[in-house]
C-alpha positions as a Python dict, from the first residue, in 0.01 Angstrom:
ca = {
    (1, 'M'): (0, 0, 0),
    (2, 'A'): (263, -267, 59),
    (3, 'T'): (386, -338, 409),
    (4, 'V'): (739, -212, 473),
    (5, 'I'): (983, -492, 558),
    (6, 'D'): (1100, -314, 877),
    (7, 'G'): (747, -340, 1016),
    (8, 'I'): (708, -718, 1007),
    (9, 'D'): (861, -1027, 1163),
    (10, 'V'): (1037, -1227, 890),
    (11, 'S'): (1179, -1499, 1115),
    (12, 'S'): (932, -1755, 980),
    (13, 'R'): (1002, -1653, 620),
    (14, 'P'): (1373, -1711, 558),
    (15, 'T'): (1353, -1652, 184),
    (16, 'L'): (1189, -1312, 231),
    (17, 'R'): (1451, -1216, 490),
    (18, 'S'): (1731, -1327, 258),
    (19, 'V'): (1581, -1142, -40),
    (20, 'A'): (1541, -821, 163),
    (21, 'E'): (1900, -839, 293),
    (22, 'T'): (2043, -903, -53),
    (23, 'I'): (1844, -627, -217),
    (24, 'R'): (1939, -375, 50),
    (25, 'A'): (2305, -472, 26),
    (26, 'N'): (2284, -393, -346),
    (27, 'G'): (2082, -73, -313),
    (28, 'D'): (2334, 140, -500),
    (29, 'R'): (2335, -101, -797),
    (30, 'L'): (1956, -102, -805),
    (31, 'H'): (1941, 276, -791),
    (32, 'D'): (2202, 301, -1069),
    (33, 'A'): (1986, 66, -1277),
    (34, 'G'): (1694, 308, -1245),
    (35, 'I'): (1492, 118, -983),
    (36, 'G'): (1309, 338, -733),
    (37, 'R'): (1115, 79, -536),
    (38, 'I'): (1087, -298, -503),
    (39, 'V'): (792, -487, -357),
    (40, 'V'): (816, -864, -316),
    (41, 'F'): (487, -1055, -338),
    (42, 'G'): (359, -1407, -403),
    (43, 'S'): (474, -1732, -247),
    (44, 'V'): (790, -1583, -90),
    (45, 'V'): (582, -1337, 113),
    (46, 'R'): (330, -1601, 213),
    (47, 'G'): (611, -1838, 319),
    (48, 'E'): (488, -2099, 70),
    (49, 'D'): (792, -2095, -160),
    (50, 'S'): (1008, -2394, -242),
    (51, 'E'): (1363, -2414, -375),
    (52, 'D'): (1222, -2408, -730),
    (53, 'S'): (995, -2107, -674),
    (54, 'D'): (1069, -1784, -851),
    (55, 'I'): (1066, -1454, -666),
    (56, 'D'): (781, -1225, -769),
    (57, 'V'): (894, -863, -769),
    (58, 'L'): (701, -545, -845),
    (59, 'I'): (932, -265, -959),
    (60, 'T'): (863, 105, -961),
    (61, 'P'): (1121, 295, -1167),
    (62, 'L'): (1284, 619, -1061),
    (63, 'P'): (1081, 917, -1186),
    (64, 'S'): (1333, 1002, -1458),
    (65, 'V'): (1340, 646, -1598),
    (66, 'I'): (1137, 531, -1896),
    (67, 'V'): (1052, 161, -1879),
    (68, 'S'): (1093, -48, -2191),
    (69, 'G'): (1089, -421, -2251),
    (70, 'L'): (1467, -418, -2276),
    (71, 'R'): (1508, -232, -1946),
    (72, 'L'): (1264, -470, -1774),
    (73, 'A'): (1460, -770, -1904),
    (74, 'G'): (1777, -611, -1769),
    (75, 'W'): (1616, -564, -1429),
    (76, 'R'): (1504, -929, -1427),
    (77, 'N'): (1856, -1043, -1512),
    (78, 'L'): (2011, -816, -1249),
    (79, 'L'): (1776, -941, -975),
    (80, 'T'): (1814, -1305, -1080),
    (81, 'E'): (2193, -1270, -1063),
    (82, 'M'): (2178, -1090, -724),
    (83, 'L'): (1932, -1330, -564),
    (84, 'G'): (2066, -1654, -711),
    (85, 'R'): (1710, -1749, -809),
    (86, 'E'): (1480, -1668, -1095),
    (87, 'A'): (1319, -1328, -1042),
    (88, 'D'): (985, -1261, -1207),
    (89, 'A'): (1004, -881, -1221),
    (90, 'V'): (717, -668, -1344),
    (91, 'A'): (698, -292, -1373),
    (92, 'D'): (402, -149, -1188),
    (93, 'E'): (304, 74, -1479),
    (94, 'F'): (243, -233, -1698),
    (95, 'L'): (4, -403, -1456),
    (96, 'R'): (-372, -385, -1467),
    (97, 'D'): (-516, -199, -1169),
    (98, 'A'): (-662, -515, -1011),
    (99, 'V'): (-330, -701, -1029),
    (100, 'R'): (-137, -399, -896),
    (101, 'T'): (-384, -362, -608),
    (102, 'S'): (-348, -731, -520),
    (103, 'A'): (34, -722, -536),
    (104, 'E'): (44, -407, -321),
    (105, 'A'): (-200, -552, -66),
    (106, 'E'): (-2, -875, -27),
    (107, 'G'): (343, -735, -99),
    (108, 'V'): (630, -633, 123),
    (109, 'E'): (840, -331, 28),
    (110, 'V'): (1208, -424, 58),
    (111, 'F'): (1368, -129, -119),
    (112, 'R'): (1293, 237, -181),
    (113, 'A'): (1509, 511, -324),
    (114, 'V'): (1408, 853, -195),
    (115, 'R'): (1432, 1144, -437),
    (116, 'G'): (1750, 1026, -595),
    (117, 'A'): (1911, 911, -270),
    (118, 'C'): (1927, 538, -210),
    (119, 'C'): (1813, 445, 140),
    (120, 'K'): (1890, 93, 255),
    (121, 'S'): (1646, 123, 543),
    (122, 'A'): (1281, 222, 524),
    (123, 'E'): (1328, 409, 854),
    (124, 'T'): (1613, 610, 700),
    (125, 'A'): (1391, 684, 401),
    (126, 'R'): (1110, 807, 628),
    (127, 'R'): (1350, 1029, 826),
    (128, 'L'): (1496, 1175, 508),
    (129, 'A'): (1150, 1244, 366),
    (130, 'A'): (1038, 1406, 695),
    (131, 'F'): (1353, 1622, 704),
    (132, 'R'): (1300, 1737, 348),
    (133, 'E'): (934, 1813, 417),
    (134, 'T'): (1018, 2010, 732),
    (135, 'T'): (1305, 2208, 581),
    (136, 'G'): (1155, 2253, 239),
    (137, 'D'): (1465, 2092, 83),
    (138, 'R'): (1370, 2029, -277),
    (139, 'T'): (1717, 2014, -430),
    (140, 'T'): (1715, 1649, -533),
    (141, 'G'): (1362, 1683, -668),
    (142, 'A'): (1474, 1984, -870),
    (143, 'V'): (1773, 1789, -1002),
    (144, 'A'): (1545, 1503, -1108),
    (145, 'D'): (1318, 1755, -1283),
    (146, 'L'): (1616, 1904, -1468),
    (147, 'L'): (1736, 1560, -1574),
    (148, 'A'): (1389, 1469, -1701),
    (149, 'E'): (1368, 1799, -1890),
    (150, 'S'): (1713, 1739, -2037),
    (151, 'R'): (1607, 1391, -2149),
    (152, 'R'): (1294, 1534, -2315),
    (153, 'N'): (1503, 1799, -2493),
    (154, 'R'): (1746, 1534, -2621),
    (155, 'M'): (1459, 1319, -2743),
    (156, 'D'): (1302, 1618, -2921),
    (157, 'R'): (1636, 1699, -3089),
    (158, 'L'): (1681, 1337, -3197),
    (159, 'A'): (1326, 1325, -3332),
    (160, 'G'): (1389, 1645, -3526),
    (161, 'F'): (1720, 1517, -3656),
    (162, 'A'): (1564, 1188, -3765),
    (163, 'G'): (1288, 1378, -3941),
    (164, 'V'): (1544, 1578, -4139),
    (165, 'M'): (1715, 1266, -4267),
}
């Protein structure tokens, strides 16, 4: 499991600090793009990056989002534009287990959307999750389930329609 950015000292890693601040400032845009979680790994986390280094990013989509090559390219472009540096974004579902394990072990989580609500702070995300667990609030989870079901129904209708033609 990746370390959460709020739990580490980033003073000696200015690029990581800058990346985390920029990503959090754009949390709503990332959530709107279907991104549920971002983990930064590689040279930026180790503090070994140079001005020419890209930023290695592991993306977990929101539960209702289907990842395609086109969507992944869009996420890369969005992050590159936001960060002002080349972002090498990979979706966690496309990684081999060994690579995912390595990225998670080394990585630092800089963004997480919680059940449809974008939280700019990992502490806020933890509090929201604890509140929902304590109160049994499942409304946003239910909404996500309905949206996923609606998407499946639309896809089934389109598949049936295409089969008729």
